[in-house]
PDB file of C-alpha atoms and ligand atoms in Angstrom:
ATOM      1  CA  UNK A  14      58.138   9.700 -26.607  1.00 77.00           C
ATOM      2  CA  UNK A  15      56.293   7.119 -24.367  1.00 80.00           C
ATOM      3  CA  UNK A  16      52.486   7.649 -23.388  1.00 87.00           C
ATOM      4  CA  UNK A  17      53.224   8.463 -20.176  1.00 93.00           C
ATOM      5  CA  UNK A  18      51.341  10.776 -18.846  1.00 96.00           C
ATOM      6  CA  UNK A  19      53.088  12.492 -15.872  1.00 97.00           C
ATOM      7  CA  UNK A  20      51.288  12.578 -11.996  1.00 97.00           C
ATOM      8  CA  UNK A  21      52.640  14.969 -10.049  1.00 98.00           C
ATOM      9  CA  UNK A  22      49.935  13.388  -7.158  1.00 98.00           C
ATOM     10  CA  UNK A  23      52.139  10.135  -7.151  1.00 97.00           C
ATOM     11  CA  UNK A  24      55.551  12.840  -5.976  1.00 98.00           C
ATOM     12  CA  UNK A  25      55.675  12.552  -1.865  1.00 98.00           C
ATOM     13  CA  UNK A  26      54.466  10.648   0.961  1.00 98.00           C
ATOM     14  CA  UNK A  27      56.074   7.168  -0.278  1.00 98.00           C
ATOM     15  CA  UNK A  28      56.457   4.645   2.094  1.00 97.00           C
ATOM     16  CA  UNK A  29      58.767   3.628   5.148  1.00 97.00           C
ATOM     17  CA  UNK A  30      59.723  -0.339   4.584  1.00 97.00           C
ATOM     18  CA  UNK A  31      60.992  -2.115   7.409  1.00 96.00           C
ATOM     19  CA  UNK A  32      64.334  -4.056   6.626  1.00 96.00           C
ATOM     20  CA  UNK A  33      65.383  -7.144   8.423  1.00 93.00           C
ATOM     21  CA  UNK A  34      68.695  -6.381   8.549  1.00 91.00           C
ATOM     22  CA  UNK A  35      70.845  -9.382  10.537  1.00 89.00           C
ATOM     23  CA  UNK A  36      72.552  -7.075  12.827  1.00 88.00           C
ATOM     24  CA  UNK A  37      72.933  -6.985  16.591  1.00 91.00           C
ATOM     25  CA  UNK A  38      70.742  -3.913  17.428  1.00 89.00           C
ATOM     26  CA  UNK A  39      67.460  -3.435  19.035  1.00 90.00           C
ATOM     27  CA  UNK A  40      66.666  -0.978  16.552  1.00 92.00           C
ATOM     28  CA  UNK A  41      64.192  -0.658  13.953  1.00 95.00           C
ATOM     29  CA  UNK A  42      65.299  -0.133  10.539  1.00 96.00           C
ATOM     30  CA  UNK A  43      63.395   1.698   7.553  1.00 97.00           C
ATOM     31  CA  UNK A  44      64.416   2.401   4.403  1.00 97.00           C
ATOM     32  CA  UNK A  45      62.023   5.096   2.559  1.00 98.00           C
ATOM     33  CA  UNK A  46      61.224   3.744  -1.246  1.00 97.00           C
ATOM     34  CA  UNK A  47      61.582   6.573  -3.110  1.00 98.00           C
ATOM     35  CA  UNK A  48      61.252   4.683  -6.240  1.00 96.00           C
ATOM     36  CA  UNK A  49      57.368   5.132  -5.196  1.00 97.00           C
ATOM     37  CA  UNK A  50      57.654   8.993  -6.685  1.00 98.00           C
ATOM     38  CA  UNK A  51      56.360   8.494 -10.019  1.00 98.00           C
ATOM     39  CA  UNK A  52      55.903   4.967  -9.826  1.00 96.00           C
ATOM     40  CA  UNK A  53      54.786   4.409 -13.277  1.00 96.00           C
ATOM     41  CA  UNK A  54      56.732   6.298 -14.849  1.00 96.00           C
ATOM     42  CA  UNK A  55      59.200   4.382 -17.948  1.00 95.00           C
ATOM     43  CA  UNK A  56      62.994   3.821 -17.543  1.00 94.00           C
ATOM     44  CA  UNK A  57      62.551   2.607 -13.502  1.00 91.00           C
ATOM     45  CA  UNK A  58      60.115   5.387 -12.453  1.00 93.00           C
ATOM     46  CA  UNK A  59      60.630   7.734 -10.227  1.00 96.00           C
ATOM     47  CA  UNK A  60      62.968   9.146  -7.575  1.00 97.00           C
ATOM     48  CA  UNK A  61      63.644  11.329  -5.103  1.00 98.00           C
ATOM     49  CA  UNK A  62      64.558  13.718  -7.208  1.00 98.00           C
ATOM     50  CA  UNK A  63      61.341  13.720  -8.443  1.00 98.00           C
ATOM     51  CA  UNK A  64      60.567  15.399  -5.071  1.00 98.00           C
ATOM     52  CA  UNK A  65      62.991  18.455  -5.867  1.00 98.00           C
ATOM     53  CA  UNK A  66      62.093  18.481  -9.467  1.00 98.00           C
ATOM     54  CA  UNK A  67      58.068  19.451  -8.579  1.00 98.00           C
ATOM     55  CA  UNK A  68      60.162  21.275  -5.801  1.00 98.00           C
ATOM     56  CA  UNK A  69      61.905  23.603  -7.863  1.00 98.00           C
ATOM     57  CA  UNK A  70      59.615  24.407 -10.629  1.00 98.00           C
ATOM     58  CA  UNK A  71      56.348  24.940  -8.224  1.00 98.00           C
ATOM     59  CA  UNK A  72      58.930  27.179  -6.434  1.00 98.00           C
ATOM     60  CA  UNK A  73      60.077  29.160 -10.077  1.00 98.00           C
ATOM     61  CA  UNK A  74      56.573  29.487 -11.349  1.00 98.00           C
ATOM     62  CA  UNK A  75      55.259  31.180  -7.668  1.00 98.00           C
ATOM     63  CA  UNK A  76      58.504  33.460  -8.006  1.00 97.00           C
ATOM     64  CA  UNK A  77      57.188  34.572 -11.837  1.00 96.00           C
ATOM     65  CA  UNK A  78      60.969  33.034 -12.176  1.00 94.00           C
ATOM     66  CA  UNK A  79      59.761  30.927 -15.256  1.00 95.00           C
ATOM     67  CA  UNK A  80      57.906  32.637 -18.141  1.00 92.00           C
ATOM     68  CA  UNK A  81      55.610  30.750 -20.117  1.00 91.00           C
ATOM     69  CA  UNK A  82      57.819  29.768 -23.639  1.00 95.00           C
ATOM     70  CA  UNK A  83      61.022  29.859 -22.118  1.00 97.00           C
ATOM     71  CA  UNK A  84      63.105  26.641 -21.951  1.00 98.00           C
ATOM     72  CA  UNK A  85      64.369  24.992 -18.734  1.00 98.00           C
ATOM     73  CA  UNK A  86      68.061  23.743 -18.662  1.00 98.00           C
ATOM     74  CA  UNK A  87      69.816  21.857 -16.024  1.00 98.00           C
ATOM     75  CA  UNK A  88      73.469  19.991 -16.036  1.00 98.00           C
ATOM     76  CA  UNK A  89      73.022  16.572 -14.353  1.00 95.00           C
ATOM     77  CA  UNK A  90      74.598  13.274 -14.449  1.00 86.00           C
ATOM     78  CA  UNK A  91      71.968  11.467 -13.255  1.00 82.00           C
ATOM     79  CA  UNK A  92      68.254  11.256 -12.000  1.00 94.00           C
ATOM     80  CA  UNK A  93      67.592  14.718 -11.207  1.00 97.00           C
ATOM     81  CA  UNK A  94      67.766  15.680 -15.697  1.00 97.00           C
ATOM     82  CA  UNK A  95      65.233  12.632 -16.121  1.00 97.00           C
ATOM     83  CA  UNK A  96      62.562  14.597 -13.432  1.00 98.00           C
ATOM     84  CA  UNK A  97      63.087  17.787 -14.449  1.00 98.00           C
ATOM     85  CA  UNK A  98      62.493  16.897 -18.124  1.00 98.00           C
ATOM     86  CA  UNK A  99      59.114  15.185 -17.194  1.00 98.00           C
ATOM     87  CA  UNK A 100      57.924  17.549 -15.055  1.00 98.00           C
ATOM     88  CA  UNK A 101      59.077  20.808 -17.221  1.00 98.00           C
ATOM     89  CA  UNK A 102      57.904  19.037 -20.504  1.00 97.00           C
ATOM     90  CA  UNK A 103      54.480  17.874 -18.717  1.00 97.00           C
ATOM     91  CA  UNK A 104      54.607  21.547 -17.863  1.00 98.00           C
ATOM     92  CA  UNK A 105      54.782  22.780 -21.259  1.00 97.00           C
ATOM     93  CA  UNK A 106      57.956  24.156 -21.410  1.00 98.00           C
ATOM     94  CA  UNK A 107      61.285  22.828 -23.762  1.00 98.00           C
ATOM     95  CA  UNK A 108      63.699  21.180 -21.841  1.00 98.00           C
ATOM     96  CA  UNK A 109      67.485  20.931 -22.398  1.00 98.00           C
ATOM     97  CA  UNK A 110      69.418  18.631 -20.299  1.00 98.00           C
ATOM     98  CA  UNK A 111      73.354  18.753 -20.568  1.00 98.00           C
ATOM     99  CA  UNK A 112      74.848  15.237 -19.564  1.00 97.00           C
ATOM    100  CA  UNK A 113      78.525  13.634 -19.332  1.00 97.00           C
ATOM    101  CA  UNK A 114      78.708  10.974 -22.185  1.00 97.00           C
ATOM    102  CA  UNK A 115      78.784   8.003 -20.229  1.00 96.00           C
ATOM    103  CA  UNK A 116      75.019   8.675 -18.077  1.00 95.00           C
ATOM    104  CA  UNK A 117      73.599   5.139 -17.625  1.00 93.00           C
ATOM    105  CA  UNK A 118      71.618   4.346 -20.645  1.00 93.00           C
ATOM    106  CA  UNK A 119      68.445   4.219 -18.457  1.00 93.00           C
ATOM    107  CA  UNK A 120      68.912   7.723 -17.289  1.00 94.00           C
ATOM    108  CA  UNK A 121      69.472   8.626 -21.168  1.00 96.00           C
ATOM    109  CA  UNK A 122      66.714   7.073 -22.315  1.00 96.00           C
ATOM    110  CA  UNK A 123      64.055   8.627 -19.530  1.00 96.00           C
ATOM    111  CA  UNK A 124      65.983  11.796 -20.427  1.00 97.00           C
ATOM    112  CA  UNK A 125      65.217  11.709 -24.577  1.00 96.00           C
ATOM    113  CA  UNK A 126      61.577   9.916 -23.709  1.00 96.00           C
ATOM    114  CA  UNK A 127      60.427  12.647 -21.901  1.00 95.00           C
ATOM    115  CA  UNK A 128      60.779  15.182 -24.927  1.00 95.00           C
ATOM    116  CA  UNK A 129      64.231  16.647 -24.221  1.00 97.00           C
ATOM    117  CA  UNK A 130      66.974  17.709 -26.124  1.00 98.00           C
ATOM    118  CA  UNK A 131      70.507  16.741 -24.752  1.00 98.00           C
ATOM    119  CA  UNK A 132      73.652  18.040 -24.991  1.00 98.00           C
ATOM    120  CA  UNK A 133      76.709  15.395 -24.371  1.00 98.00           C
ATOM    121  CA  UNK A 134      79.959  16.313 -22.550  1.00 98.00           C
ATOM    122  CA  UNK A 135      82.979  13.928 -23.048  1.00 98.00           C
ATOM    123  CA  UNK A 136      82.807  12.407 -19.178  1.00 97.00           C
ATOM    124  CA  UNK A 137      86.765  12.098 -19.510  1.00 98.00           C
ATOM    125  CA  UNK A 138      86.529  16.135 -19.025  1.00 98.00           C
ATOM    126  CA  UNK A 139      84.559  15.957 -15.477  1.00 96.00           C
ATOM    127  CA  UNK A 140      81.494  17.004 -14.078  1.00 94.00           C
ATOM    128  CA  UNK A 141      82.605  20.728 -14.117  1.00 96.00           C
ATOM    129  CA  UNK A 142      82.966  20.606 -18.026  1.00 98.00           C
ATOM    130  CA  UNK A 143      79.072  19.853 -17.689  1.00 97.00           C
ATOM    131  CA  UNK A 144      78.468  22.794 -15.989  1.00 97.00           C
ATOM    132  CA  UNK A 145      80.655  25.347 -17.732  1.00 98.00           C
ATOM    133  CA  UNK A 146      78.792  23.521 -21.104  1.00 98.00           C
ATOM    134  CA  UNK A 147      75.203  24.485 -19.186  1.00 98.00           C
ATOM    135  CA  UNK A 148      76.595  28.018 -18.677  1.00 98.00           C
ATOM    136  CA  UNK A 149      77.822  28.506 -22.216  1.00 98.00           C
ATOM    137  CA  UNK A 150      74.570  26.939 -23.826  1.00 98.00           C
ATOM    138  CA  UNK A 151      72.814  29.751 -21.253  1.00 98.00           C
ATOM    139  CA  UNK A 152      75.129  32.516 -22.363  1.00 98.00           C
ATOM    140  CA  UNK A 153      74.379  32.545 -25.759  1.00 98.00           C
ATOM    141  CA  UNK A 154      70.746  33.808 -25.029  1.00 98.00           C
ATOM    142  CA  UNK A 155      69.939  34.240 -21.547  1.00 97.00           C
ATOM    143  CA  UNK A 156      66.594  35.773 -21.406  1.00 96.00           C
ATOM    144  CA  UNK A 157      65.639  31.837 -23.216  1.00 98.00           C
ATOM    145  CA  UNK A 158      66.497  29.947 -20.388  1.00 98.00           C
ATOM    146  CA  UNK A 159      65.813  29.010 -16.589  1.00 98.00           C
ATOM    147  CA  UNK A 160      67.690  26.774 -14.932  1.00 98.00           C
ATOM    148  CA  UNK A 161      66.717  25.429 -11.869  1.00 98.00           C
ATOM    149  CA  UNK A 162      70.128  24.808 -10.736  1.00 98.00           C
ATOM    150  CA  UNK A 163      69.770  22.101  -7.743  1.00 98.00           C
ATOM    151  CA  UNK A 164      73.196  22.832  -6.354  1.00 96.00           C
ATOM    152  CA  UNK A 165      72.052  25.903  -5.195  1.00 97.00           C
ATOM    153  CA  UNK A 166      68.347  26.220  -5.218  1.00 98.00           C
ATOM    154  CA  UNK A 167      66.865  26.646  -1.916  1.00 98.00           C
ATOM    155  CA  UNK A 168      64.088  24.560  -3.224  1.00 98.00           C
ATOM    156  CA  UNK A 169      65.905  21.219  -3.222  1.00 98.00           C
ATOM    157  CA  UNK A 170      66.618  21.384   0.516  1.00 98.00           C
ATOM    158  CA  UNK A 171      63.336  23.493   1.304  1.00 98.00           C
ATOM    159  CA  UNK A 172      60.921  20.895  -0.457  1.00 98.00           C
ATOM    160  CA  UNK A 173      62.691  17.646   2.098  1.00 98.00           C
ATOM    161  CA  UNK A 174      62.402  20.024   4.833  1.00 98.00           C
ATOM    162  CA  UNK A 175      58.925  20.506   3.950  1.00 98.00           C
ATOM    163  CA  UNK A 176      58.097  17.320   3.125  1.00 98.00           C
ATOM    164  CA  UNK A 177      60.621  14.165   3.514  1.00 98.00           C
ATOM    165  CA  UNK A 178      61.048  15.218   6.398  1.00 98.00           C
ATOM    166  CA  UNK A 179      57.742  15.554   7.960  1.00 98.00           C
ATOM    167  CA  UNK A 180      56.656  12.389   6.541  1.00 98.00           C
ATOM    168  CA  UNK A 181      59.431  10.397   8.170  1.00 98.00           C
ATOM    169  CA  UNK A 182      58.345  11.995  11.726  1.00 98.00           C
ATOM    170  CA  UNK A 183      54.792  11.271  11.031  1.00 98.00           C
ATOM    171  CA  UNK A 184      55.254   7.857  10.170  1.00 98.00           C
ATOM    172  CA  UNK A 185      57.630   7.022  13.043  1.00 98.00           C
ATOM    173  CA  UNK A 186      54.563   8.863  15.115  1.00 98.00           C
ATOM    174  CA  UNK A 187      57.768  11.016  15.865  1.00 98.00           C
ATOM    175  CA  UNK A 188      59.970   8.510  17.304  1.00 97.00           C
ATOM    176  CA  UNK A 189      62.710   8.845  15.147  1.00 98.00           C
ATOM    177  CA  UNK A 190      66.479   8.771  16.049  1.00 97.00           C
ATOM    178  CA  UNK A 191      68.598   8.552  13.313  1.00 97.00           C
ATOM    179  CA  UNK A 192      68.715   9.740   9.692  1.00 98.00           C
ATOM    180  CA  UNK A 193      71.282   8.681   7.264  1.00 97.00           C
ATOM    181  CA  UNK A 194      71.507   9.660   3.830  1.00 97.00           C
ATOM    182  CA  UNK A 195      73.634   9.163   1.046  1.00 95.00           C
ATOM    183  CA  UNK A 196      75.057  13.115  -0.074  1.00 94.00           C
ATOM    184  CA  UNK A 197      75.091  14.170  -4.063  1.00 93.00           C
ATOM    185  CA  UNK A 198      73.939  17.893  -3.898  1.00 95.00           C
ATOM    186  CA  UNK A 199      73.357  17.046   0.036  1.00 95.00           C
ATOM    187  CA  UNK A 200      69.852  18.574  -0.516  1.00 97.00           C
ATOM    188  CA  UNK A 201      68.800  15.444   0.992  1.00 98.00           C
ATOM    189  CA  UNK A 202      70.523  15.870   4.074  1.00 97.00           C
ATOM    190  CA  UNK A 203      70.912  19.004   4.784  1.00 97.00           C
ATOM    191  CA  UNK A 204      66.980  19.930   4.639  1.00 98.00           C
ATOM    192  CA  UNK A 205      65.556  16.380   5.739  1.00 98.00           C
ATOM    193  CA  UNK A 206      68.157  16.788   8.711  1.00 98.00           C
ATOM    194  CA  UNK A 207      67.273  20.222   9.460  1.00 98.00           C
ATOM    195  CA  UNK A 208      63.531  19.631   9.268  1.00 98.00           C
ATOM    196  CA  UNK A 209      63.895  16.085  11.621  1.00 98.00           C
ATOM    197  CA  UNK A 210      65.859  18.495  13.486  1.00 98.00           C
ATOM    198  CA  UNK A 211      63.541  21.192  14.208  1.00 98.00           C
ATOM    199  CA  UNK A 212      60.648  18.580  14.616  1.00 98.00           C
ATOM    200  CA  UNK A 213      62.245  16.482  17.278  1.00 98.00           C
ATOM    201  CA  UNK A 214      63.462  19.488  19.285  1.00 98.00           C
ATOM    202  CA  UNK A 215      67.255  17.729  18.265  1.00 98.00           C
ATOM    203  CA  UNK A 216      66.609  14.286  19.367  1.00 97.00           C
ATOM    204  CA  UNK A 217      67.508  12.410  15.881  1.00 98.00           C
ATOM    205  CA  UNK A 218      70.825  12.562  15.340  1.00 97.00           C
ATOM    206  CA  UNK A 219      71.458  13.221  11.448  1.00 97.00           C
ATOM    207  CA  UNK A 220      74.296  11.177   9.346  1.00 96.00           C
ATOM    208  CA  UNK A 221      75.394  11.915   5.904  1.00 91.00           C
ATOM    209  CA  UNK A 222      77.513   9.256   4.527  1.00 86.00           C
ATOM    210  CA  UNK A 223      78.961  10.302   1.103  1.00 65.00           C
ATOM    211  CA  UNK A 224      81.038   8.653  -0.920  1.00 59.00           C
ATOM    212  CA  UNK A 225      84.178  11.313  -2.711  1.00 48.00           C
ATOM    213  CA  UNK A 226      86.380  10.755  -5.283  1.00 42.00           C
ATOM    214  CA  UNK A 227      88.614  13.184  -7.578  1.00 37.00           C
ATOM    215  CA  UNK A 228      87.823  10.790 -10.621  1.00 30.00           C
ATOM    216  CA  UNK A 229      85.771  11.974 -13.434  1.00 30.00           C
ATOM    217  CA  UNK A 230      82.655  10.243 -13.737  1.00 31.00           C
ATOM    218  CA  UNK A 231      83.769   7.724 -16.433  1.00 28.00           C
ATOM    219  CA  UNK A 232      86.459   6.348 -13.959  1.00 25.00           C
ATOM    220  CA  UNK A 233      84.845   6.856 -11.201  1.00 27.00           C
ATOM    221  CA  UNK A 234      82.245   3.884 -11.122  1.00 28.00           C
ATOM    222  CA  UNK A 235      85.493   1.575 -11.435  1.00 26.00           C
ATOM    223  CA  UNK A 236      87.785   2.950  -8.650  1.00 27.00           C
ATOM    224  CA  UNK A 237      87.876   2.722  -5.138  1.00 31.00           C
ATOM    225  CA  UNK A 238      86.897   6.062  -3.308  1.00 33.00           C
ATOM    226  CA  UNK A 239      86.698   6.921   0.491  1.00 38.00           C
ATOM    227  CA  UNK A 240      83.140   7.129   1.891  1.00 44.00           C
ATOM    228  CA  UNK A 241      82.764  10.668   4.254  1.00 45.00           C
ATOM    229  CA  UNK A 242      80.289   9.790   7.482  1.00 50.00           C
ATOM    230  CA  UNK A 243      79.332  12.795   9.050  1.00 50.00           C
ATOM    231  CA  UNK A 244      77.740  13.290  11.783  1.00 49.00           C
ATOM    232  CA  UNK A 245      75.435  16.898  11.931  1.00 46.00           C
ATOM    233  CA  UNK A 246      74.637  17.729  15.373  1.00 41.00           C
ATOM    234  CA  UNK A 247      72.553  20.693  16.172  1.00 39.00           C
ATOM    235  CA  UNK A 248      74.251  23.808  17.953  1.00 33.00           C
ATOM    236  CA  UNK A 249      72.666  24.755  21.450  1.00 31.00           C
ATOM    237  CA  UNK A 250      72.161  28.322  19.134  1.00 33.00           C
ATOM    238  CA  UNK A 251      69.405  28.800  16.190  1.00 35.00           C
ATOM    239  CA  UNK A 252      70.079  30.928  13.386  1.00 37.00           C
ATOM    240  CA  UNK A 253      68.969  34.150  12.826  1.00 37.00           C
ATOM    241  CA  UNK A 254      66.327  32.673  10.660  1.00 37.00           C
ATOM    242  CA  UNK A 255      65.187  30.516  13.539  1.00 37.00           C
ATOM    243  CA  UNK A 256      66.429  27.605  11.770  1.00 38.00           C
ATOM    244  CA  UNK A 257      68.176  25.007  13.299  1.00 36.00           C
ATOM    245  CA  UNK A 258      72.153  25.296  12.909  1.00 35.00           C
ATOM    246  CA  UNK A 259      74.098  22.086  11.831  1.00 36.00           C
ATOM    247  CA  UNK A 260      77.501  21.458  12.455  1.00 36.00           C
ATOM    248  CA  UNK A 261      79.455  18.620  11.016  1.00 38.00           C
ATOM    249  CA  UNK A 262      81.500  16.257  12.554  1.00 38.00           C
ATOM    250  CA  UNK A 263      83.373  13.865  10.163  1.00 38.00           C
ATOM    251  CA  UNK A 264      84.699  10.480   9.371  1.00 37.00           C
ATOM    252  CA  UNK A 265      86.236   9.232   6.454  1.00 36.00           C
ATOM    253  CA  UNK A 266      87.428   5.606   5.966  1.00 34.00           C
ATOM    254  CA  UNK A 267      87.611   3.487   2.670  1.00 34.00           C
ATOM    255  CA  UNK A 268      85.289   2.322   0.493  1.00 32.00           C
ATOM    256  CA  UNK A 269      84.879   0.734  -2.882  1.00 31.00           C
ATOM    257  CA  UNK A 270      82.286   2.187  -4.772  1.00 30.00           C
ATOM    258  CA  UNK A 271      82.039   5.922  -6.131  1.00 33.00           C
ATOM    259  CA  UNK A 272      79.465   8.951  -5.880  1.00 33.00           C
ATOM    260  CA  UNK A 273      76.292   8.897  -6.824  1.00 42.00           C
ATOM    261  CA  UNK A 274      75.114  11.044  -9.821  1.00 52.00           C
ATOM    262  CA  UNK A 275      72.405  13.931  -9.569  1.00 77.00           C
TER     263      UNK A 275
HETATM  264  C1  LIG B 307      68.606   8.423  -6.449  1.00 84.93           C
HETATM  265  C2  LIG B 307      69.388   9.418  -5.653  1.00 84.93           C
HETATM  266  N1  LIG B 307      69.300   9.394  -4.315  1.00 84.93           N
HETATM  267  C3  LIG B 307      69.985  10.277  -3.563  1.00 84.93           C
HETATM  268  C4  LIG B 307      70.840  11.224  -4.139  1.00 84.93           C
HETATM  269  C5  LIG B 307      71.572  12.218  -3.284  1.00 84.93           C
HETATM  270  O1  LIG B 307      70.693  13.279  -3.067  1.00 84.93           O
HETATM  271  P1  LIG B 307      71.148  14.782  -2.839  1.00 84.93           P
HETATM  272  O2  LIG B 307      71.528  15.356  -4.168  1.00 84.93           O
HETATM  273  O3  LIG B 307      69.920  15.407  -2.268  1.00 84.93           O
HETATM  274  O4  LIG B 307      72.304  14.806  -1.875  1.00 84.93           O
HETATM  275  C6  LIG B 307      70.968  11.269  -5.525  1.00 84.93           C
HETATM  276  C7  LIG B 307      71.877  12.209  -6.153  1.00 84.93           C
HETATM  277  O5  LIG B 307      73.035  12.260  -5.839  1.00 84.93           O
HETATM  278  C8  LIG B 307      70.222  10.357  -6.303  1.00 84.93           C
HETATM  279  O6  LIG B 307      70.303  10.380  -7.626  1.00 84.93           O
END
């Protein structure tokens, strides 16, 4: 293990960059560096899932969800195992992070540093075999495990409604139009878009662009895959929870590159 010391101060409010793009468009372009959460941390820093991470186990330990001695677990193929093992370790609790065998060696490596203990998939079996291994590893002793699941944890969207969100409108002193986002879990989207939503009354117009594939992860990084744009416009209706309602319109046209990893 490194000497890193973990900051949960240096999670949220990272910076807008303005790109100069060469395309014809009036518009003003701003890519938020996410990198920024966690800066310092080894193996390339932060994330944005460092923002779900703190998310996720703030939102556990106000439920009483996470008992002190009890070891967090999460399947991931990417940057959301590295967070959650710094945050849980820093934390105090034992961390387990089930991976496919063919993570980027970075990802590996910020995994192991920050004190966890993984358990390797063969990536020719597919992400699901990493989550029925996560479930099986939990069902041999439940009561000695949390996981914070980010597929369905209302804490991954809730903390970028609460908080990507609102610092994109703040530092656009509310002006902005458009959000796009790349979609893994689509936490991203679906609560930075709903929060933008609610804050510009439905002014910015919210687009996901994922990219799909049916590979496994191990091919997946070499074969072309089709890239999903959809568009989330806001029904004339709110929700019962007063919550903005999304509904998706969708594009699909072909790409070369494959899905991201959470
Ligand atoms: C660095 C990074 N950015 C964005 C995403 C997508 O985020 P989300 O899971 O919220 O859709 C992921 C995961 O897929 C990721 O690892």
């Amino acid at each position: 293990m490194s000497e890193y010391v973990v900051d949960e101060s240096t999670i949220f409010e990272t910076p807008l960059l303005e790109l100069d793009l060469d395309i014809e468009s009036d518009a003003d372009v701003y890519a938020k560096a996410e990198w920024f959460n966690l800066y310092d941390a080894p193996h390339g820093g932060g994330s944005i899932k460092s923002r779900i991470a703190k998310g996720m186990l703030d939102g556990a330990e106000e439920r009483g969800d996470l008992d002190p001695g009890v070891t967090v677990i999460e399947p991931t193929s990417g940057n959301t195992g590295s967070e959650v093992a710094r945050l849980a370790n820093a934390r105090g609790y034992d961390v387990e992070i089930v991976m496919p065998d063919n993570a980027a060696g970075g990802k590996i490596d910020a995994v192991r540093d920050a004190g966890a203990e993984i358990h390797f998939v063969d990536a020719n079996l597919g992400y699901d075999a990493v989550i029925e291994r996560c479930e099986e590893i939990i069902a041999e002793d439940p009561d000695a495990y949390y996981r914070p699941n980010q597929y369905e944890n209302p804490d991954n969207p809730g903390t970028h409604e609460r908080t990507t969100a609102r610092e994109i409108y703040e530092a656009t002193d509310g002006e902005v139009t458009h959000f796009v986002a790349g979609v893994g879990t689509g936490g991203t989207i679906t609560g930075t878009g709903r929060g933008l939503t609610d804050l510009t009354d439905g002014a910015a117009e919210i687009v996901a662009s994922s990219r799909t594939s049916s590979s496994t992860p191990s091919t997946a990084s070499n074969t072309s895959s089709r890239a999903t744009t959809t568009t989330l416009t806001r029904t004339t209706s709110r929700s019962s929870t007063g919550r903005s309602t999304l509904r998706p319109r969708t594009r699909t046209t072909e790409r070369g590159r494959s899905a991201s990893a959470t």
